Amino acid sequence: MTAHRLNRYEYNNTVRDLLDVNLHFATTSPPDPYGYGFDNIGDVLSLSPMLTEKYMKAAEQVAQAAIPWPR
């Protein structure tokens, strides 16, 4: 069974639609690999340590934008 992750554009759109936060993660993340001419095939979308770190940083930014918290 293949684990599926969102590609960078799907991530942007999901965050925007669910939380009304538009941070454009796709512009700062590396390009997604293509398989069979598509960039959303689970078999080719790996999750490297660098990409995991970028997703974690993006998640922190999303959380701060969606739920403002005084520092």
XYZ file of C-alpha atoms in Angstrom:
71
model
C 0.000 0.000 0.000
C 1.354 3.405 -0.970
C 1.197 6.257 1.513
C -0.078 9.371 -0.225
C 0.873 12.926 0.610
C -0.470 16.131 -0.840
C 1.635 17.755 -3.510
C 2.620 21.348 -2.868
C -0.320 22.858 -4.758
C -2.816 20.538 -3.070
C -1.319 21.549 0.285
C -1.748 25.262 -0.547
C -5.331 24.773 -1.657
C -6.268 22.604 1.329
C -4.871 25.071 3.856
C -6.554 27.965 2.064
C -9.933 26.223 1.821
C -10.008 24.813 5.364
C -8.395 27.605 7.366
C -8.655 30.666 5.108
C -4.857 31.040 5.253
C -3.044 31.768 1.993
C 0.717 31.409 2.579
C 1.853 30.033 -0.806
C 3.862 27.057 0.438
C 4.396 25.951 -3.159
C 6.765 28.830 -3.899
C 9.227 27.836 -1.149
C 9.126 24.057 -1.455
C 11.027 21.983 -4.000
C 9.140 20.860 -7.099
C 7.191 17.628 -6.815
C 8.350 14.722 -8.968
C 6.217 13.663 -11.917
C 5.022 10.139 -12.595
C 3.096 9.185 -15.711
C 2.780 12.900 -16.505
C 1.136 13.827 -13.170
C 2.521 15.365 -9.989
C 0.050 13.728 -7.614
C 0.866 10.018 -8.048
C 1.449 8.461 -4.630
C 4.158 6.108 -5.875
C 6.476 8.989 -6.808
C 5.687 11.478 -4.023
C 8.331 10.688 -1.435
C 8.834 12.521 1.836
C 12.502 13.321 2.373
C 13.819 14.665 5.697
C 14.279 18.105 4.096
C 10.716 18.147 2.787
C 9.403 16.962 6.163
C 11.167 19.893 7.798
C 9.650 22.308 5.271
C 6.168 20.889 5.925
C 6.706 21.287 9.682
C 7.795 24.915 9.274
C 4.840 25.569 6.989
C 2.502 23.975 9.545
C 3.838 26.313 12.251
C 3.266 29.334 10.006
C -0.231 28.124 9.155
C -1.073 27.579 12.823
C 0.184 31.059 13.756
C -1.789 32.668 10.930
C -4.974 30.681 11.581
C -4.925 31.066 15.372
C -3.201 34.312 16.369
C -1.591 33.984 19.756
C 0.085 36.810 21.665
C 3.796 36.332 22.219
